[in-house]
Amino acid sequence: MSTPTLATHKIMIADRISAISESSTMKVAADADRLRRSGVDVVDFGAGEPDFPTPDNIKAAGIRAIEQNFTKYTPAGGTAELKEAVVARHAAEFGTSYSTSECFISVGGKHVIFNLTQALINPGDEVIIPTPYWVTYKDVVSYAGGKCVFVETEEKNGFAVSVAAIEKQVTDRTKMVFVNSPSNPSGTVLPRGEFETILRLCVERGIFLLTDECYSHFLYDGSPFSIASLPDVKNTVLVAGTVSKTYSMTGWRIGYGLVPAAIAGAVLKLQSHSTSNPTSIAQKAAVEALRGPQDSVPLMLAEYRKRRDFVIPRLTAMPGVTCTTPAGAFYAYPNIGAYLGKSGMASSLQFAERLLAEAHVAVVPGEAFGTGEHIRISYATSMKELERGLDRIEKFIRSL
Ligand SMILES: Cc1ncc(COP(=O)(O)O)c(C=O)c1O
């Protein structure tokens, strides 16, 4: 048998990688960037990240960490100082009572969710995911060998998932239910009563409830709430949190999990052989974010509210476009279904591609989130950009 040479060696990617796809939000960012670098003036509504700088006190803590040589390995699951800061802030804001043994620190909220699914999902386990969903959920579940069970929601009910719809999908193999409130991409905030009923169902049936609290501070009405604050739910609720959006720290890559100690231990094992610790200096900055002044959060929220109140009426005034009003997060999720099947566009993906190519506005197609008739517009960008981009979208739509 001849030995394969570099020229004859066939590149076979592992099956578990073939089971997942590239994050579509990242693909949109790359497409928009390519166009921009070729000299085109692109308005970018694709990026799901705050346009505000990281607050100065947090930046200073990162700089101080470098100057004080806090630049070496830390414990793989995060420093005790940061875990203490996480549990203390969660306790202060939501009335929870986690100990540091129930907390782990990962490289962003996405990594927390990845680690939790890898630590808990066995091949064939079912995971219930309400649609529209954040892109990453289905891929991390598939990567673990799990089966995604999608639960439809209705646009006329503001995309809020009902316990009845979830219950219909529960089987003996159901291991986990994902809830993301406020939601990316729809901005939906699950009514508290419904959330609690979903939790009760999970407790009764021995199913984990993974609550993605990424946008918990960006709520336009009422105060932030954590389902983990209910009594006797620690064995059911898995909190996935992050400092990325709350403190405008997307690039620092710090997220946290609040989970039973045995699960934190399982994640630690995985993390100790993959990333090891999250970046030391970013951990110091996150401590400052959680312990320092919190005034940047309401300031950002006020700005998002102003933008939402500008964006939604502009969208709904466009012919054929409908849009639910987001109650949280910073995304609008308009329905552009009236234009599908027209002008050669069969899907929201094609709509988004043409919008980028012809009107130079980057949005994420609804297919990425499990619904075919929508596009996601991030309004975490300046009023000037919103005005320019919405003018372009309107002109594009009127041309169809
Ligand atoms: C719903 C949701 N969860 C989690 C994350 C993860 O955030 P990060 O990994 O940047 O902390 C994001 C980021 O876009 C998100 O939208």
mmCIF file with all atom_site columns, N, CA, C and O in Angstrom, residues 208-229:
data_model
loop_
_atom_site.group_PDB
_atom_site.id
_atom_site.type_symbol
_atom_site.label_atom_id
_atom_site.label_alt_id
_atom_site.label_comp_id
_atom_site.label_asym_id
_atom_site.label_entity_id
_atom_site.label_seq_id
_atom_site.pdbx_PDB_ins_code
_atom_site.Cartn_x
_atom_site.Cartn_y
_atom_site.Cartn_z
_atom_site.occupancy
_atom_site.B_iso_or_equiv
_atom_site.pdbx_formal_charge
_atom_site.auth_seq_id
_atom_site.auth_comp_id
_atom_site.auth_asym_id
_atom_site.auth_atom_id
_atom_site.pdbx_PDB_model_num
ATOM 1  N N  . PHE A 1 208 ? -33.761 20.068 32.849 1.00 0.00 ? 208 PHE A N  1
ATOM 2  C CA . PHE A 1 208 ? -33.031 21.309 33.130 1.00 0.00 ? 208 PHE A CA 1
ATOM 3  C C  . PHE A 1 208 ? -33.661 22.471 32.376 1.00 0.00 ? 208 PHE A C  1
ATOM 4  O O  . PHE A 1 208 ? -34.042 22.328 31.204 1.00 0.00 ? 208 PHE A O  1
ATOM 5  N N  . LEU A 1 209 ? -33.734 23.617 33.037 1.00 0.00 ? 209 LEU A N  1
ATOM 6  C CA . LEU A 1 209 ? -34.187 24.848 32.375 1.00 0.00 ? 209 LEU A CA 1
ATOM 7  C C  . LEU A 1 209 ? -32.960 25.740 32.248 1.00 0.00 ? 209 LEU A C  1
ATOM 8  O O  . LEU A 1 209 ? -32.452 26.265 33.254 1.00 0.00 ? 209 LEU A O  1
ATOM 9  N N  . LEU A 1 210 ? -32.452 25.880 31.019 1.00 0.00 ? 210 LEU A N  1
ATOM 10 C CA . LEU A 1 210 ? -31.292 26.758 30.816 1.00 0.00 ? 210 LEU A CA 1
ATOM 11 C C  . LEU A 1 210 ? -31.811 28.149 30.507 1.00 0.00 ? 210 LEU A C  1
ATOM 12 O O  . LEU A 1 210 ? -32.471 28.364 29.483 1.00 0.00 ? 210 LEU A O  1
ATOM 13 N N  . THR A 1 211 ? -31.577 29.075 31.423 1.00 0.00 ? 211 THR A N  1
ATOM 14 C CA . THR A 1 211 ? -32.037 30.445 31.220 1.00 0.00 ? 211 THR A CA 1
ATOM 15 C C  . THR A 1 211 ? -30.855 31.313 30.792 1.00 0.00 ? 211 THR A C  1
ATOM 16 O O  . THR A 1 211 ? -29.874 31.460 31.529 1.00 0.00 ? 211 THR A O  1
ATOM 17 N N  . ASP A 1 212 ? -30.949 31.815 29.575 1.00 0.00 ? 212 ASP A N  1
ATOM 18 C CA . ASP A 1 212 ? -29.880 32.636 29.010 1.00 0.00 ? 212 ASP A CA 1
ATOM 19 C C  . ASP A 1 212 ? -30.176 34.086 29.381 1.00 0.00 ? 212 ASP A C  1
ATOM 20 O O  . ASP A 1 212 ? -31.084 34.712 28.825 1.00 0.00 ? 212 ASP A O  1
ATOM 21 N N  . GLU A 1 213 ? -29.414 34.609 30.347 1.00 0.00 ? 213 GLU A N  1
ATOM 22 C CA . GLU A 1 213 ? -29.696 35.945 30.897 1.00 0.00 ? 213 GLU A CA 1
ATOM 23 C C  . GLU A 1 213 ? -28.867 37.045 30.235 1.00 0.00 ? 213 GLU A C  1
ATOM 24 O O  . GLU A 1 213 ? -28.644 38.108 30.810 1.00 0.00 ? 213 GLU A O  1
ATOM 25 N N  . CYS A 1 214 ? -28.440 36.781 29.014 1.00 0.00 ? 214 CYS A N  1
ATOM 26 C CA . CYS A 1 214 ? -27.574 37.723 28.301 1.00 0.00 ? 214 CYS A CA 1
ATOM 27 C C  . CYS A 1 214 ? -28.117 39.158 28.303 1.00 0.00 ? 214 CYS A C  1
ATOM 28 O O  . CYS A 1 214 ? -27.373 40.103 28.477 1.00 0.00 ? 214 CYS A O  1
ATOM 29 N N  . TYR A 1 215 ? -29.439 39.302 28.099 1.00 0.00 ? 215 TYR A N  1
ATOM 30 C CA . TYR A 1 215 ? -30.028 40.655 27.963 1.00 0.00 ? 215 TYR A CA 1
ATOM 31 C C  . TYR A 1 215 ? -30.876 41.033 29.177 1.00 0.00 ? 215 TYR A C  1
ATOM 32 O O  . TYR A 1 215 ? -31.731 41.910 29.085 1.00 0.00 ? 215 TYR A O  1
ATOM 33 N N  . SER A 1 216 ? -30.671 40.345 30.316 1.00 0.00 ? 216 SER A N  1
ATOM 34 C CA . SER A 1 216 ? -31.585 40.532 31.455 1.00 0.00 ? 216 SER A CA 1
ATOM 35 C C  . SER A 1 216 ? -31.636 41.979 31.942 1.00 0.00 ? 216 SER A C  1
ATOM 36 O O  . SER A 1 216 ? -32.637 42.395 32.516 1.00 0.00 ? 216 SER A O  1
ATOM 37 N N  . HIS A 1 217 ? -30.593 42.760 31.696 1.00 0.00 ? 217 HIS A N  1
ATOM 38 C CA . HIS A 1 217 ? -30.610 44.147 32.175 1.00 0.00 ? 217 HIS A CA 1
ATOM 39 C C  . HIS A 1 217 ? -31.252 45.107 31.184 1.00 0.00 ? 217 HIS A C  1
ATOM 40 O O  . HIS A 1 217 ? -31.486 46.262 31.519 1.00 0.00 ? 217 HIS A O  1
ATOM 41 N N  . PHE A 1 218 ? -31.499 44.621 29.980 1.00 0.00 ? 218 PHE A N  1
ATOM 42 C CA . PHE A 1 218 ? -32.061 45.523 28.969 1.00 0.00 ? 218 PHE A CA 1
ATOM 43 C C  . PHE A 1 218 ? -33.531 45.204 28.766 1.00 0.00 ? 218 PHE A C  1
ATOM 44 O O  . PHE A 1 218 ? -33.944 44.514 27.838 1.00 0.00 ? 218 PHE A O  1
ATOM 45 N N  . LEU A 1 219 ? -34.316 45.726 29.701 1.00 0.00 ? 219 LEU A N  1
ATOM 46 C CA . LEU A 1 219 ? -35.745 45.484 29.778 1.00 0.00 ? 219 LEU A CA 1
ATOM 47 C C  . LEU A 1 219 ? -36.412 46.859 29.777 1.00 0.00 ? 219 LEU A C  1
ATOM 48 O O  . LEU A 1 219 ? -36.058 47.687 30.616 1.00 0.00 ? 219 LEU A O  1
ATOM 49 N N  . TYR A 1 220 ? -37.343 47.105 28.856 1.00 0.00 ? 220 TYR A N  1
ATOM 50 C CA . TYR A 1 220 ? -37.893 48.469 28.742 1.00 0.00 ? 220 TYR A CA 1
ATOM 51 C C  . TYR A 1 220 ? -38.965 48.785 29.788 1.00 0.00 ? 220 TYR A C  1
ATOM 52 O O  . TYR A 1 220 ? -39.202 49.934 30.099 1.00 0.00 ? 220 TYR A O  1
ATOM 53 N N  . ASP A 1 221 ? -39.660 47.750 30.266 1.00 0.00 ? 221 ASP A N  1
ATOM 54 C CA . ASP A 1 221 ? -40.661 47.977 31.314 1.00 0.00 ? 221 ASP A CA 1
ATOM 55 C C  . ASP A 1 221 ? -40.406 46.983 32.442 1.00 0.00 ? 221 ASP A C  1
ATOM 56 O O  . ASP A 1 221 ? -40.090 45.831 32.169 1.00 0.00 ? 221 ASP A O  1
ATOM 57 N N  . GLY A 1 222 ? -40.576 47.436 33.659 1.00 0.00 ? 222 GLY A N  1
ATOM 58 C CA . GLY A 1 222 ? -40.385 46.542 34.800 1.00 0.00 ? 222 GLY A CA 1
ATOM 59 C C  . GLY A 1 222 ? -38.916 46.355 35.121 1.00 0.00 ? 222 GLY A C  1
ATOM 60 O O  . GLY A 1 222 ? -38.046 46.837 34.391 1.00 0.00 ? 222 GLY A O  1
ATOM 61 N N  . SER A 1 223 ? -38.658 45.646 36.208 1.00 0.00 ? 223 SER A N  1
ATOM 62 C CA . SER A 1 223 ? -37.254 45.486 36.603 1.00 0.00 ? 223 SER A CA 1
ATOM 63 C C  . SER A 1 223 ? -36.741 44.106 36.233 1.00 0.00 ? 223 SER A C  1
ATOM 64 O O  . SER A 1 223 ? -37.504 43.155 36.103 1.00 0.00 ? 223 SER A O  1
ATOM 65 N N  . PRO A 1 224 ? -35.415 44.016 36.066 1.00 0.00 ? 224 PRO A N  1
ATOM 66 C CA . PRO A 1 224 ? -34.798 42.741 35.709 1.00 0.00 ? 224 PRO A CA 1
ATOM 67 C C  . PRO A 1 224 ? -35.206 41.619 36.673 1.00 0.00 ? 224 PRO A C  1
ATOM 68 O O  . PRO A 1 224 ? -35.411 41.859 37.865 1.00 0.00 ? 224 PRO A O  1
ATOM 69 N N  . PHE A 1 225 ? -35.326 40.438 36.132 1.00 0.00 ? 225 PHE A N  1
ATOM 70 C CA . PHE A 1 225 ? -35.824 39.302 36.902 1.00 0.00 ? 225 PHE A CA 1
ATOM 71 C C  . PHE A 1 225 ? -35.016 38.071 36.519 1.00 0.00 ? 225 PHE A C  1
ATOM 72 O O  . PHE A 1 225 ? -34.611 37.914 35.365 1.00 0.00 ? 225 PHE A O  1
ATOM 73 N N  . SER A 1 226 ? -34.749 37.213 37.513 1.00 0.00 ? 226 SER A N  1
ATOM 74 C CA . SER A 1 226 ? -34.104 35.930 37.201 1.00 0.00 ? 226 SER A CA 1
ATOM 75 C C  . SER A 1 226 ? -34.999 34.809 37.714 1.00 0.00 ? 226 SER A C  1
ATOM 76 O O  . SER A 1 226 ? -35.398 34.816 38.886 1.00 0.00 ? 226 SER A O  1
ATOM 77 N N  . ILE A 1 227 ? -35.264 33.838 36.859 1.00 0.00 ? 227 ILE A N  1
ATOM 78 C CA . ILE A 1 227 ? -36.086 32.695 37.266 1.00 0.00 ? 227 ILE A CA 1
ATOM 79 C C  . ILE A 1 227 ? -35.375 31.912 38.367 1.00 0.00 ? 227 ILE A C  1
ATOM 80 O O  . ILE A 1 227 ? -36.012 31.190 39.148 1.00 0.00 ? 227 ILE A O  1
ATOM 81 N N  . ALA A 1 228 ? -34.049 32.096 38.472 1.00 0.00 ? 228 ALA A N  1
ATOM 82 C CA . ALA A 1 228 ? -33.274 31.397 39.502 1.00 0.00 ? 228 ALA A CA 1
ATOM 83 C C  . ALA A 1 228 ? -33.565 31.928 40.897 1.00 0.00 ? 228 ALA A C  1
ATOM 84 O O  . ALA A 1 228 ? -33.128 31.349 41.894 1.00 0.00 ? 228 ALA A O  1
ATOM 85 N N  . SER A 1 229 ? -34.327 33.059 40.981 1.00 0.00 ? 229 SER A N  1
ATOM 86 C CA . SER A 1 229 ? -34.610 33.622 42.296 1.00 0.00 ? 229 SER A CA 1
ATOM 87 C C  . SER A 1 229 ? -35.749 32.888 43.001 1.00 0.00 ? 229 SER A C  1
ATOM 88 O O  . SER A 1 229 ? -36.010 33.125 44.170 1.00 0.00 ? 229 SER A O  1
#
